[in-house]
Every structure is written in structure tokens, then in C-alpha cells.
Amino acid sequence: MSDSAAAQPETPFPLEDALPELAAVAWRARVDEAALARIDRRWTRWTVGQEVPFLLTAAGLPWLSPVLGILSAAALGFAWFIPHLYANRGAGVVAPPRPWGAPATDLPATDAERRALGLLGDLVGHEARATMARTGFVVERGRFGVWLLGPAGSLLVRPGGRRVQCYCVHATGEPLPRADRIAHLLLALRADEAGFATVANLSFSGARWRVRRCLDAPARTALDAATAMAAQS
């Protein structure tokens, strides 16, 4: 086999099948691009509806009396804090990962984690593998944008890179090494991206900068890599 042929894992092998987990959420309409756009608009309206009253209050109180400036500052604080609270909840779906191979009660064994990491590395291309080694997260381009996958959740960076949707989703069954959990999500995403987004529970949709400031350094690095890919869409 030539060196060029050996380097081909850059293109993930295709998988096409509906996820069996869809049966557990039969009441949900299957997600498509239009549904994701509606989600973005709905969360934007919610954010505006939350912030505008506080901003108007902050601007109007000093006109009534300079003494009310303290209340005006409090209103500005609420205008910042409430959207930040929801963004922080969204960022929490990709909680800071432990170093690869670190012992923990939810990992069967350190050797199992190393083997799982090796298998996960075989599933992704060179660039994604480098990001995974630096951050502990896998970045994967999909039809709806660029996904950042962690062991218990994922971020979807929408085309253009300015907006992020946060999903809580994880592999079920016996306790698995962290790399195996990510591999399960990666394979499910490749098999049925629309089904993956349907099964996952949306926890936040909003500006990328809101989510980014709630992440730790490794997750920010992974999000920046995903953003760079999404900006090319």
C-alpha cells in the first residue's frame, strides 16, 4: 500500500442508517435545516425579549431620578446575567474532560481507555486527531455545520461560525471509557446526522462568543478549530 493510500483516513467512511434511539422520541419531528433555523430564531427572540426590558429600564430610570442609578446598574447586570446563565448551561454539555487515560471510577480501566483512544484516533483524520490530542474533543464536519463532540454532549457550530447550538447526548449502556463514548457519538452522527440532532436534547442556541467565554481552555481551543471549519462553509 502506498503512503498516499495509507493517508486516506482523512475522509470518514460513510454510514447511512436511521438511529434506533429515534423510537424513544417518536413525538419529535425529525430535524432538518429548516428546523435548526427555526430553533436559532426562537432563541434569538427569547434573548431579545429577556434583555430589552432590562436595557430600557436601565436607560429610563436615571431620567426619573439620578438616585435610581443604582437600580439602573442592577438592571444592566440582569440583562447580562440571564443570557449568560443559559449559555453557561449550554457550555456544560461539554464539561472539562480529564486527561486521556486518567483513572476514575467511571472508567473500567486505564488500559481500556488507552485502547479506546487508539480506536477513536483511527476513526478521524489527521487534523481532527491533532485537535483531539490537544483538547480531548473531536471535531467533525456535518451537513448542518461543524460538530464538537465530547463524552456527554456536543456543540454544533452553524455555518459561518457565529452561532452555536448545544446538545446534551451520550452513549447508553454499561460504563464506557471516555474515548468509547465519543466514538459512539461520532459513529451515530455519521450514520444519521438528522437523527442525532433529533435524539439529542437542545440546551442552548446562541452567539458563539457567549458559549466560548463559559468554556475552559481545551474546550475553547476545540471550539476555535470547529469555528474555523464552519467559517469556510
mmCIF file with all atom_site columns, C-alpha atoms in Angstrom:
data_model
loop_
_atom_site.group_PDB
_atom_site.id
_atom_site.type_symbol
_atom_site.label_atom_id
_atom_site.label_alt_id
_atom_site.label_comp_id
_atom_site.label_asym_id
_atom_site.label_entity_id
_atom_site.label_seq_id
_atom_site.pdbx_PDB_ins_code
_atom_site.Cartn_x
_atom_site.Cartn_y
_atom_site.Cartn_z
_atom_site.occupancy
_atom_site.B_iso_or_equiv
_atom_site.pdbx_formal_charge
_atom_site.auth_seq_id
_atom_site.auth_comp_id
_atom_site.auth_asym_id
_atom_site.auth_atom_id
_atom_site.pdbx_PDB_model_num
ATOM 1   C CA . MET A 1 1   ? 0.000   0.000  0.000  1.00 0.00 ? 1   MET A CA 1
ATOM 2   C CA . SER A 1 2   ? 1.406   3.411  -0.950 1.00 0.00 ? 2   SER A CA 1
ATOM 3   C CA . ASP A 1 3   ? 1.959   6.235  1.530  1.00 0.00 ? 3   ASP A CA 1
ATOM 4   C CA . SER A 1 4   ? -0.762  8.292  -0.152 1.00 0.00 ? 4   SER A CA 1
ATOM 5   C CA . ALA A 1 5   ? -3.258  5.438  0.177  1.00 0.00 ? 5   ALA A CA 1
ATOM 6   C CA . ALA A 1 6   ? -2.358  4.985  3.829  1.00 0.00 ? 6   ALA A CA 1
ATOM 7   C CA . ALA A 1 7   ? -3.159  8.637  4.467  1.00 0.00 ? 7   ALA A CA 1
ATOM 8   C CA . GLN A 1 8   ? -6.717  8.317  3.162  1.00 0.00 ? 8   GLN A CA 1
ATOM 9   C CA . PRO A 1 9   ? -8.496  8.078  6.594  1.00 0.00 ? 9   PRO A CA 1
ATOM 10  C CA . GLU A 1 10  ? -8.811  11.878 6.227  1.00 0.00 ? 10  GLU A CA 1
ATOM 11  C CA . THR A 1 11  ? -12.199 11.148 4.585  1.00 0.00 ? 11  THR A CA 1
ATOM 12  C CA . PRO A 1 12  ? -14.506 9.330  7.040  1.00 0.00 ? 12  PRO A CA 1
ATOM 13  C CA . PHE A 1 13  ? -16.147 6.200  5.760  1.00 0.00 ? 13  PHE A CA 1
ATOM 14  C CA . PRO A 1 14  ? -19.878 6.753  5.047  1.00 0.00 ? 14  PRO A CA 1
ATOM 15  C CA . LEU A 1 15  ? -22.561 5.284  7.253  1.00 0.00 ? 15  LEU A CA 1
ATOM 16  C CA . GLU A 1 16  ? -26.238 5.527  6.421  1.00 0.00 ? 16  GLU A CA 1
ATOM 17  C CA . ASP A 1 17  ? -28.949 4.215  8.701  1.00 0.00 ? 17  ASP A CA 1
ATOM 18  C CA . ALA A 1 18  ? -31.663 5.633  10.951 1.00 0.00 ? 18  ALA A CA 1
ATOM 19  C CA . LEU A 1 19  ? -30.740 5.609  14.629 1.00 0.00 ? 19  LEU A CA 1
ATOM 20  C CA . PRO A 1 20  ? -32.759 3.122  16.702 1.00 0.00 ? 20  PRO A CA 1
ATOM 21  C CA . GLU A 1 21  ? -32.904 5.696  19.516 1.00 0.00 ? 21  GLU A CA 1
ATOM 22  C CA . LEU A 1 22  ? -35.408 7.661  17.429 1.00 0.00 ? 22  LEU A CA 1
ATOM 23  C CA . ALA A 1 23  ? -38.102 5.231  18.572 1.00 0.00 ? 23  ALA A CA 1
ATOM 24  C CA . ALA A 1 24  ? -37.745 6.594  22.114 1.00 0.00 ? 24  ALA A CA 1
ATOM 25  C CA . VAL A 1 25  ? -38.553 10.140 20.939 1.00 0.00 ? 25  VAL A CA 1
ATOM 26  C CA . ALA A 1 26  ? -41.210 9.330  18.363 1.00 0.00 ? 26  ALA A CA 1
ATOM 27  C CA . TRP A 1 27  ? -43.114 12.538 19.201 1.00 0.00 ? 27  TRP A CA 1
ATOM 28  C CA . ARG A 1 28  ? -40.260 14.716 17.952 1.00 0.00 ? 28  ARG A CA 1
ATOM 29  C CA . ALA A 1 29  ? -40.270 15.844 14.344 1.00 0.00 ? 29  ALA A CA 1
ATOM 30  C CA . ARG A 1 30  ? -37.137 14.822 12.505 1.00 0.00 ? 30  ARG A CA 1
ATOM 31  C CA . VAL A 1 31  ? -34.657 17.685 12.467 1.00 0.00 ? 31  VAL A CA 1
ATOM 32  C CA . ASP A 1 32  ? -33.691 19.320 9.196  1.00 0.00 ? 32  ASP A CA 1
ATOM 33  C CA . GLU A 1 33  ? -32.037 22.591 8.188  1.00 0.00 ? 33  GLU A CA 1
ATOM 34  C CA . ALA A 1 34  ? -35.322 24.493 8.385  1.00 0.00 ? 34  ALA A CA 1
ATOM 35  C CA . ALA A 1 35  ? -35.948 23.195 11.922 1.00 0.00 ? 35  ALA A CA 1
ATOM 36  C CA . LEU A 1 36  ? -32.482 24.281 13.032 1.00 0.00 ? 36  LEU A CA 1
ATOM 37  C CA . ALA A 1 37  ? -33.083 27.728 11.561 1.00 0.00 ? 37  ALA A CA 1
ATOM 38  C CA . ARG A 1 38  ? -36.352 27.973 13.496 1.00 0.00 ? 38  ARG A CA 1
ATOM 39  C CA . ILE A 1 39  ? -34.518 26.998 16.682 1.00 0.00 ? 39  ILE A CA 1
ATOM 40  C CA . ASP A 1 40  ? -31.991 29.775 16.089 1.00 0.00 ? 40  ASP A CA 1
ATOM 41  C CA . ARG A 1 41  ? -34.717 32.356 15.501 1.00 0.00 ? 41  ARG A CA 1
ATOM 42  C CA . ARG A 1 42  ? -36.693 31.243 18.554 1.00 0.00 ? 42  ARG A CA 1
ATOM 43  C CA . TRP A 1 43  ? -33.692 31.521 20.859 1.00 0.00 ? 43  TRP A CA 1
ATOM 44  C CA . THR A 1 44  ? -32.786 34.914 19.366 1.00 0.00 ? 44  THR A CA 1
ATOM 45  C CA . ARG A 1 45  ? -36.295 36.212 20.060 1.00 0.00 ? 45  ARG A CA 1
ATOM 46  C CA . TRP A 1 46  ? -36.112 34.828 23.594 1.00 0.00 ? 46  TRP A CA 1
ATOM 47  C CA . THR A 1 47  ? -32.775 36.551 24.234 1.00 0.00 ? 47  THR A CA 1
ATOM 48  C CA . VAL A 1 48  ? -34.024 39.847 22.871 1.00 0.00 ? 48  VAL A CA 1
ATOM 49  C CA . GLY A 1 49  ? -37.224 39.527 24.900 1.00 0.00 ? 49  GLY A CA 1
ATOM 50  C CA . GLN A 1 50  ? -35.164 38.975 28.055 1.00 0.00 ? 50  GLN A CA 1
ATOM 51  C CA . GLU A 1 51  ? -32.648 41.753 27.519 1.00 0.00 ? 51  GLU A CA 1
ATOM 52  C CA . VAL A 1 52  ? -34.697 44.618 26.049 1.00 0.00 ? 52  VAL A CA 1
ATOM 53  C CA . PRO A 1 53  ? -36.904 45.250 29.143 1.00 0.00 ? 53  PRO A CA 1
ATOM 54  C CA . PHE A 1 54  ? -33.841 45.389 31.392 1.00 0.00 ? 54  PHE A CA 1
ATOM 55  C CA . LEU A 1 55  ? -31.991 47.667 28.969 1.00 0.00 ? 55  LEU A CA 1
ATOM 56  C CA . LEU A 1 56  ? -34.986 50.014 28.684 1.00 0.00 ? 56  LEU A CA 1
ATOM 57  C CA . THR A 1 57  ? -35.273 50.036 32.472 1.00 0.00 ? 57  THR A CA 1
ATOM 58  C CA . ALA A 1 58  ? -31.578 50.814 32.832 1.00 0.00 ? 58  ALA A CA 1
ATOM 59  C CA . ALA A 1 59  ? -31.850 53.660 30.329 1.00 0.00 ? 59  ALA A CA 1
ATOM 60  C CA . GLY A 1 60  ? -35.086 55.114 31.713 1.00 0.00 ? 60  GLY A CA 1
ATOM 61  C CA . LEU A 1 61  ? -34.507 55.107 35.470 1.00 0.00 ? 61  LEU A CA 1
ATOM 62  C CA . PRO A 1 62  ? -31.795 57.833 35.513 1.00 0.00 ? 62  PRO A CA 1
ATOM 63  C CA . TRP A 1 63  ? -34.203 60.137 33.690 1.00 0.00 ? 63  TRP A CA 1
ATOM 64  C CA . LEU A 1 64  ? -36.668 59.778 36.524 1.00 0.00 ? 64  LEU A CA 1
ATOM 65  C CA . SER A 1 65  ? -34.112 60.415 39.247 1.00 0.00 ? 65  SER A CA 1
ATOM 66  C CA . PRO A 1 66  ? -30.308 60.249 39.447 1.00 0.00 ? 66  PRO A CA 1
ATOM 67  C CA . VAL A 1 67  ? -30.734 58.339 42.713 1.00 0.00 ? 67  VAL A CA 1
ATOM 68  C CA . LEU A 1 68  ? -32.148 55.425 40.706 1.00 0.00 ? 68  LEU A CA 1
ATOM 69  C CA . GLY A 1 69  ? -28.777 54.927 39.047 1.00 0.00 ? 69  GLY A CA 1
ATOM 70  C CA . ILE A 1 70  ? -28.118 52.005 41.398 1.00 0.00 ? 70  ILE A CA 1
ATOM 71  C CA . LEU A 1 71  ? -31.247 50.260 40.167 1.00 0.00 ? 71  LEU A CA 1
ATOM 72  C CA . SER A 1 72  ? -30.208 51.078 36.608 1.00 0.00 ? 72  SER A CA 1
ATOM 73  C CA . ALA A 1 73  ? -26.892 49.298 37.171 1.00 0.00 ? 73  ALA A CA 1
ATOM 74  C CA . ALA A 1 74  ? -28.742 46.322 38.646 1.00 0.00 ? 74  ALA A CA 1
ATOM 75  C CA . ALA A 1 75  ? -30.954 46.156 35.540 1.00 0.00 ? 75  ALA A CA 1
ATOM 76  C CA . LEU A 1 76  ? -27.858 46.129 33.340 1.00 0.00 ? 76  LEU A CA 1
ATOM 77  C CA . GLY A 1 77  ? -26.478 43.318 35.474 1.00 0.00 ? 77  GLY A CA 1
ATOM 78  C CA . PHE A 1 78  ? -29.612 41.237 34.956 1.00 0.00 ? 78  PHE A CA 1
ATOM 79  C CA . ALA A 1 79  ? -29.513 41.948 31.199 1.00 0.00 ? 79  ALA A CA 1
ATOM 80  C CA . TRP A 1 80  ? -26.033 40.401 31.128 1.00 0.00 ? 80  TRP A CA 1
ATOM 81  C CA . PHE A 1 81  ? -26.511 37.632 33.682 1.00 0.00 ? 81  PHE A CA 1
ATOM 82  C CA . ILE A 1 82  ? -29.650 35.889 32.427 1.00 0.00 ? 82  ILE A CA 1
ATOM 83  C CA . PRO A 1 83  ? -28.378 35.091 28.894 1.00 0.00 ? 83  PRO A CA 1
ATOM 84  C CA . HIS A 1 84  ? -25.001 34.184 30.410 1.00 0.00 ? 84  HIS A CA 1
ATOM 85  C CA . LEU A 1 85  ? -26.723 31.719 32.750 1.00 0.00 ? 85  LEU A CA 1
ATOM 86  C CA . TYR A 1 86  ? -28.312 29.896 29.835 1.00 0.00 ? 86  TYR A CA 1
ATOM 87  C CA . ALA A 1 87  ? -25.083 29.974 27.799 1.00 0.00 ? 87  ALA A CA 1
ATOM 88  C CA . ASN A 1 88  ? -23.242 28.504 30.775 1.00 0.00 ? 88  ASN A CA 1
ATOM 89  C CA . ARG A 1 89  ? -25.788 25.692 30.965 1.00 0.00 ? 89  ARG A CA 1
ATOM 90  C CA . GLY A 1 90  ? -25.268 25.044 27.267 1.00 0.00 ? 90  GLY A CA 1
ATOM 91  C CA . ALA A 1 91  ? -21.491 25.013 27.623 1.00 0.00 ? 91  ALA A CA 1
ATOM 92  C CA . GLY A 1 92  ? -21.857 22.495 30.435 1.00 0.00 ? 92  GLY A CA 1
ATOM 93  C CA . VAL A 1 93  ? -22.722 19.723 27.960 1.00 0.00 ? 93  VAL A CA 1
ATOM 94  C CA . VAL A 1 94  ? -19.016 19.574 27.132 1.00 0.00 ? 94  VAL A CA 1
ATOM 95  C CA . ALA A 1 95  ? -17.728 19.575 30.693 1.00 0.00 ? 95  ALA A CA 1
ATOM 96  C CA . PRO A 1 96  ? -13.935 19.785 31.017 1.00 0.00 ? 96  PRO A CA 1
ATOM 97  C CA . PRO A 1 97  ? -12.546 16.356 30.141 1.00 0.00 ? 97  PRO A CA 1
ATOM 98  C CA . ARG A 1 98  ? -9.944  14.540 32.211 1.00 0.00 ? 98  ARG A CA 1
ATOM 99  C CA . PRO A 1 99  ? -6.528  13.872 30.642 1.00 0.00 ? 99  PRO A CA 1
ATOM 100 C CA . TRP A 1 100 ? -6.633  10.795 28.433 1.00 0.00 ? 100 TRP A CA 1
ATOM 101 C CA . GLY A 1 101 ? -6.035  7.655  30.480 1.00 0.00 ? 101 GLY A CA 1
ATOM 102 C CA . ALA A 1 102 ? -6.580  9.325  33.870 1.00 0.00 ? 102 ALA A CA 1
ATOM 103 C CA . PRO A 1 103 ? -8.036  6.820  36.371 1.00 0.00 ? 103 PRO A CA 1
ATOM 104 C CA . ALA A 1 104 ? -11.584 7.460  37.531 1.00 0.00 ? 104 ALA A CA 1
ATOM 105 C CA . THR A 1 105 ? -14.470 5.483  38.940 1.00 0.00 ? 105 THR A CA 1
ATOM 106 C CA . ASP A 1 106 ? -16.478 5.652  35.731 1.00 0.00 ? 106 ASP A CA 1
ATOM 107 C CA . LEU A 1 107 ? -13.678 4.235  33.577 1.00 0.00 ? 107 LEU A CA 1
ATOM 108 C CA . PRO A 1 108 ? -13.317 0.450  33.502 1.00 0.00 ? 108 PRO A CA 1
ATOM 109 C CA . ALA A 1 109 ? -9.500  0.640  33.403 1.00 0.00 ? 109 ALA A CA 1
ATOM 110 C CA . THR A 1 110 ? -6.687  2.848  32.243 1.00 0.00 ? 110 THR A CA 1
ATOM 111 C CA . ASP A 1 111 ? -5.659  0.212  29.654 1.00 0.00 ? 111 ASP A CA 1
ATOM 112 C CA . ALA A 1 112 ? -9.219  0.145  28.327 1.00 0.00 ? 112 ALA A CA 1
ATOM 113 C CA . GLU A 1 113 ? -9.143  3.922  27.973 1.00 0.00 ? 113 GLU A CA 1
ATOM 114 C CA . ARG A 1 114 ? -5.898  3.786  26.015 1.00 0.00 ? 114 ARG A CA 1
ATOM 115 C CA . ARG A 1 115 ? -7.257  1.115  23.681 1.00 0.00 ? 115 ARG A CA 1
ATOM 116 C CA . ALA A 1 116 ? -10.463 3.098  23.189 1.00 0.00 ? 116 ALA A CA 1
ATOM 117 C CA . LEU A 1 117 ? -8.440  6.216  22.426 1.00 0.00 ? 117 LEU A CA 1
ATOM 118 C CA . GLY A 1 118 ? -6.464  4.331  19.805 1.00 0.00 ? 118 GLY A CA 1
ATOM 119 C CA . LEU A 1 119 ? -9.661  3.135  18.132 1.00 0.00 ? 119 LEU A CA 1
ATOM 120 C CA . LEU A 1 120 ? -11.127 6.631  18.211 1.00 0.00 ? 120 LEU A CA 1
ATOM 121 C CA . GLY A 1 121 ? -7.988  8.006  16.624 1.00 0.00 ? 121 GLY A CA 1
ATOM 122 C CA . ASP A 1 122 ? -8.426  5.540  13.748 1.00 0.00 ? 122 ASP A CA 1
ATOM 123 C CA . LEU A 1 123 ? -11.896 6.950  13.036 1.00 0.00 ? 123 LEU A CA 1
ATOM 124 C CA . VAL A 1 124 ? -10.808 10.535 12.392 1.00 0.00 ? 124 VAL A CA 1
ATOM 125 C CA . GLY A 1 125 ? -8.461  12.283 10.012 1.00 0.00 ? 125 GLY A CA 1
ATOM 126 C CA . HIS A 1 126 ? -5.090  13.815 10.784 1.00 0.00 ? 126 HIS A CA 1
ATOM 127 C CA . GLU A 1 127 ? -6.332  17.328 11.592 1.00 0.00 ? 127 GLU A CA 1
ATOM 128 C CA . ALA A 1 128 ? -9.148  16.083 13.833 1.00 0.00 ? 128 ALA A CA 1
ATOM 129 C CA . ARG A 1 129 ? -6.718  13.684 15.516 1.00 0.00 ? 129 ARG A CA 1
ATOM 130 C CA . ALA A 1 130 ? -4.356  16.559 16.318 1.00 0.00 ? 130 ALA A CA 1
ATOM 131 C CA . THR A 1 131 ? -7.206  18.603 17.806 1.00 0.00 ? 131 THR A CA 1
ATOM 132 C CA . MET A 1 132 ? -8.333  15.581 19.819 1.00 0.00 ? 132 MET A CA 1
ATOM 133 C CA . ALA A 1 133 ? -4.821  15.081 21.235 1.00 0.00 ? 133 ALA A CA 1
ATOM 134 C CA . ARG A 1 134 ? -4.648  18.745 22.319 1.00 0.00 ? 134 ARG A CA 1
ATOM 135 C CA . THR A 1 135 ? -8.123  19.155 23.712 1.00 0.00 ? 135 THR A CA 1
ATOM 136 C CA . GLY A 1 136 ? -9.818  15.779 24.332 1.00 0.00 ? 136 GLY A CA 1
ATOM 137 C CA . PHE A 1 137 ? -12.641 16.658 21.921 1.00 0.00 ? 137 PHE A CA 1
ATOM 138 C CA . VAL A 1 138 ? -13.381 15.502 18.370 1.00 0.00 ? 138 VAL A CA 1
ATOM 139 C CA . VAL A 1 139 ? -14.313 17.981 15.646 1.00 0.00 ? 139 VAL A CA 1
ATOM 140 C CA . GLU A 1 140 ? -16.427 16.618 12.781 1.00 0.00 ? 140 GLU A CA 1
ATOM 141 C CA . ARG A 1 141 ? -17.916 18.418 9.795  1.00 0.00 ? 141 ARG A CA 1
ATOM 142 C CA . GLY A 1 142 ? -21.550 17.597 9.034  1.00 0.00 ? 142 GLY A CA 1
ATOM 143 C CA . ARG A 1 143 ? -24.362 18.807 6.787  1.00 0.00 ? 143 ARG A CA 1
ATOM 144 C CA . PHE A 1 144 ? -25.722 21.151 9.442  1.00 0.00 ? 144 PHE A CA 1
ATOM 145 C CA . GLY A 1 145 ? -22.376 22.656 10.441 1.00 0.00 ? 145 GLY A CA 1
ATOM 146 C CA . VAL A 1 146 ? -19.320 21.526 12.380 1.00 0.00 ? 146 VAL A CA 1
ATOM 147 C CA . TRP A 1 147 ? -19.797 19.351 15.458 1.00 0.00 ? 147 TRP A CA 1
ATOM 148 C CA . LEU A 1 148 ? -17.600 19.372 18.554 1.00 0.00 ? 148 LEU A CA 1
ATOM 149 C CA . LEU A 1 149 ? -18.074 16.033 20.315 1.00 0.00 ? 149 LEU A CA 1
ATOM 150 C CA . GLY A 1 150 ? -17.414 15.310 23.968 1.00 0.00 ? 150 GLY A CA 1
ATOM 151 C CA . PRO A 1 151 ? -18.250 12.253 26.089 1.00 0.00 ? 151 PRO A CA 1
ATOM 152 C CA . ALA A 1 152 ? -21.622 13.598 27.265 1.00 0.00 ? 152 ALA A CA 1
ATOM 153 C CA . GLY A 1 153 ? -22.617 16.250 24.783 1.00 0.00 ? 153 GLY A CA 1
ATOM 154 C CA . SER A 1 154 ? -21.829 18.162 21.639 1.00 0.00 ? 154 SER A CA 1
ATOM 155 C CA . LEU A 1 155 ? -21.748 21.654 20.218 1.00 0.00 ? 155 LEU A CA 1
ATOM 156 C CA . LEU A 1 156 ? -22.940 22.374 16.699 1.00 0.00 ? 156 LEU A CA 1
ATOM 157 C CA . VAL A 1 157 ? -21.200 25.379 15.170 1.00 0.00 ? 157 VAL A CA 1
ATOM 158 C CA . ARG A 1 158 ? -23.546 26.613 12.484 1.00 0.00 ? 158 ARG A CA 1
ATOM 159 C CA . PRO A 1 159 ? -22.259 27.584 9.009  1.00 0.00 ? 159 PRO A CA 1
ATOM 160 C CA . GLY A 1 160 ? -20.419 30.879 9.187  1.00 0.00 ? 160 GLY A CA 1
ATOM 161 C CA . GLY A 1 161 ? -19.157 30.174 12.697 1.00 0.00 ? 161 GLY A CA 1
ATOM 162 C CA . ARG A 1 162 ? -21.123 32.870 14.513 1.00 0.00 ? 162 ARG A CA 1
ATOM 163 C CA . ARG A 1 163 ? -23.770 30.712 16.196 1.00 0.00 ? 163 ARG A CA 1
ATOM 164 C CA . VAL A 1 164 ? -23.597 27.570 18.328 1.00 0.00 ? 164 VAL A CA 1
ATOM 165 C CA . GLN A 1 165 ? -26.225 25.046 19.364 1.00 0.00 ? 165 GLN A CA 1
ATOM 166 C CA . CYS A 1 166 ? -25.508 22.959 22.474 1.00 0.00 ? 166 CYS A CA 1
ATOM 167 C CA . TYR A 1 167 ? -26.818 19.403 22.777 1.00 0.00 ? 167 TYR A CA 1
ATOM 168 C CA . CYS A 1 168 ? -26.827 17.016 25.702 1.00 0.00 ? 168 CYS A CA 1
ATOM 169 C CA . VAL A 1 169 ? -26.391 13.468 24.369 1.00 0.00 ? 169 VAL A CA 1
ATOM 170 C CA . HIS A 1 170 ? -24.395 10.462 25.486 1.00 0.00 ? 170 HIS A CA 1
ATOM 171 C CA . ALA A 1 171 ? -23.914 6.762  24.840 1.00 0.00 ? 171 ALA A CA 1
ATOM 172 C CA . THR A 1 172 ? -26.096 4.481  26.952 1.00 0.00 ? 172 THR A CA 1
ATOM 173 C CA . GLY A 1 173 ? -25.347 1.083  28.441 1.00 0.00 ? 173 GLY A CA 1
ATOM 174 C CA . GLU A 1 174 ? -22.514 -0.119 30.598 1.00 0.00 ? 174 GLU A CA 1
ATOM 175 C CA . PRO A 1 175 ? -19.908 2.399  31.801 1.00 0.00 ? 175 PRO A CA 1
ATOM 176 C CA . LEU A 1 176 ? -17.509 3.070  28.928 1.00 0.00 ? 176 LEU A CA 1
ATOM 177 C CA . PRO A 1 177 ? -14.106 4.718  28.586 1.00 0.00 ? 177 PRO A CA 1
ATOM 178 C CA . ARG A 1 178 ? -14.435 8.349  27.607 1.00 0.00 ? 178 ARG A CA 1
ATOM 179 C CA . ALA A 1 179 ? -12.952 7.743  24.163 1.00 0.00 ? 179 ALA A CA 1
ATOM 180 C CA . ASP A 1 180 ? -15.523 4.999  23.552 1.00 0.00 ? 180 ASP A CA 1
ATOM 181 C CA . ARG A 1 181 ? -18.344 7.367  24.473 1.00 0.00 ? 181 ARG A CA 1
ATOM 182 C CA . ILE A 1 182 ? -17.095 9.913  21.947 1.00 0.00 ? 182 ILE A CA 1
ATOM 183 C CA . ALA A 1 183 ? -16.637 7.175  19.336 1.00 0.00 ? 183 ALA A CA 1
ATOM 184 C CA . HIS A 1 184 ? -20.258 6.067  19.831 1.00 0.00 ? 184 HIS A CA 1
ATOM 185 C CA . LEU A 1 185 ? -21.457 9.639  19.277 1.00 0.00 ? 185 LEU A CA 1
ATOM 186 C CA . LEU A 1 186 ? -19.202 10.065 16.258 1.00 0.00 ? 186 LEU A CA 1
ATOM 187 C CA . LEU A 1 187 ? -20.491 6.918  14.582 1.00 0.00 ? 187 LEU A CA 1
ATOM 188 C CA . ALA A 1 188 ? -24.103 7.846  15.359 1.00 0.00 ? 188 ALA A CA 1
ATOM 189 C CA . LEU A 1 189 ? -23.512 11.298 13.884 1.00 0.00 ? 189 LEU A CA 1
ATOM 190 C CA . ARG A 1 190 ? -22.031 9.853  10.714 1.00 0.00 ? 190 ARG A CA 1
ATOM 191 C CA . ALA A 1 191 ? -24.785 7.288  10.378 1.00 0.00 ? 191 ALA A CA 1
ATOM 192 C CA . ASP A 1 192 ? -27.697 9.713  10.763 1.00 0.00 ? 192 ASP A CA 1
ATOM 193 C CA . GLU A 1 193 ? -26.910 13.356 11.455 1.00 0.00 ? 193 GLU A CA 1
ATOM 194 C CA . ALA A 1 194 ? -30.557 14.417 11.349 1.00 0.00 ? 194 ALA A CA 1
ATOM 195 C CA . GLY A 1 195 ? -31.498 11.593 13.716 1.00 0.00 ? 195 GLY A CA 1
ATOM 196 C CA . PHE A 1 196 ? -28.592 12.502 16.008 1.00 0.00 ? 196 PHE A CA 1
ATOM 197 C CA . ALA A 1 197 ? -29.838 16.096 16.286 1.00 0.00 ? 197 ALA A CA 1
ATOM 198 C CA . THR A 1 198 ? -33.383 14.829 16.847 1.00 0.00 ? 198 THR A CA 1
ATOM 199 C CA . VAL A 1 199 ? -32.465 12.471 19.678 1.00 0.00 ? 199 VAL A CA 1
ATOM 200 C CA . ALA A 1 200 ? -30.137 14.942 21.410 1.00 0.00 ? 200 ALA A CA 1
ATOM 201 C CA . ASN A 1 201 ? -31.610 17.418 23.898 1.00 0.00 ? 201 ASN A CA 1
ATOM 202 C CA . LEU A 1 202 ? -31.014 21.052 22.968 1.00 0.00 ? 202 LEU A CA 1
ATOM 203 C CA . SER A 1 203 ? -29.897 23.130 25.947 1.00 0.00 ? 203 SER A CA 1
ATOM 204 C CA . PHE A 1 204 ? -28.863 26.396 24.293 1.00 0.00 ? 204 PHE A CA 1
ATOM 205 C CA . SER A 1 205 ? -28.683 28.176 20.959 1.00 0.00 ? 205 SER A CA 1
ATOM 206 C CA . GLY A 1 206 ? -26.959 31.489 20.649 1.00 0.00 ? 206 GLY A CA 1
ATOM 207 C CA . ALA A 1 207 ? -23.894 33.512 19.810 1.00 0.00 ? 207 ALA A CA 1
ATOM 208 C CA . ARG A 1 208 ? -20.619 31.616 19.786 1.00 0.00 ? 208 ARG A CA 1
ATOM 209 C CA . TRP A 1 209 ? -18.934 34.225 21.993 1.00 0.00 ? 209 TRP A CA 1
ATOM 210 C CA . ARG A 1 210 ? -21.492 33.635 24.736 1.00 0.00 ? 210 ARG A CA 1
ATOM 211 C CA . VAL A 1 211 ? -20.699 29.923 24.856 1.00 0.00 ? 211 VAL A CA 1
ATOM 212 C CA . ARG A 1 212 ? -16.957 30.339 24.361 1.00 0.00 ? 212 ARG A CA 1
ATOM 213 C CA . ARG A 1 213 ? -16.451 32.502 27.435 1.00 0.00 ? 213 ARG A CA 1
ATOM 214 C CA . CYS A 1 214 ? -18.071 29.771 29.559 1.00 0.00 ? 214 CYS A CA 1
ATOM 215 C CA . LEU A 1 215 ? -15.631 27.064 28.414 1.00 0.00 ? 215 LEU A CA 1
ATOM 216 C CA . ASP A 1 216 ? -12.250 26.086 29.800 1.00 0.00 ? 216 ASP A CA 1
ATOM 217 C CA . ALA A 1 217 ? -9.066  26.420 27.721 1.00 0.00 ? 217 ALA A CA 1
ATOM 218 C CA . PRO A 1 218 ? -9.109  22.981 25.989 1.00 0.00 ? 218 PRO A CA 1
ATOM 219 C CA . ALA A 1 219 ? -12.771 23.312 25.014 1.00 0.00 ? 219 ALA A CA 1
ATOM 220 C CA . ARG A 1 220 ? -12.129 26.842 23.715 1.00 0.00 ? 220 ARG A CA 1
ATOM 221 C CA . THR A 1 221 ? -9.310  25.530 21.543 1.00 0.00 ? 221 THR A CA 1
ATOM 222 C CA . ALA A 1 222 ? -11.594 22.821 20.144 1.00 0.00 ? 222 ALA A CA 1
ATOM 223 C CA . LEU A 1 223 ? -14.389 25.333 19.578 1.00 0.00 ? 223 LEU A CA 1
ATOM 224 C CA . ASP A 1 224 ? -11.986 27.667 17.763 1.00 0.00 ? 224 ASP A CA 1
ATOM 225 C CA . ALA A 1 225 ? -10.969 24.783 15.481 1.00 0.00 ? 225 ALA A CA 1
ATOM 226 C CA . ALA A 1 226 ? -14.626 23.994 14.775 1.00 0.00 ? 226 ALA A CA 1
ATOM 227 C CA . THR A 1 227 ? -15.340 27.679 14.160 1.00 0.00 ? 227 THR A CA 1
ATOM 228 C CA . ALA A 1 228 ? -12.513 27.923 11.636 1.00 0.00 ? 228 ALA A CA 1
ATOM 229 C CA . MET A 1 229 ? -14.015 24.993 9.738  1.00 0.00 ? 229 MET A CA 1
ATOM 230 C CA . ALA A 1 230 ? -17.556 26.405 9.922  1.00 0.00 ? 230 ALA A CA 1
ATOM 231 C CA . ALA A 1 231 ? -16.389 29.799 8.686  1.00 0.00 ? 231 ALA A CA 1
ATOM 232 C CA . GLN A 1 232 ? -15.384 28.122 5.422  1.00 0.00 ? 232 GLN A CA 1
ATOM 233 C CA . SER A 1 233 ? -18.926 26.824 4.871  1.00 0.00 ? 233 SER A CA 1
#
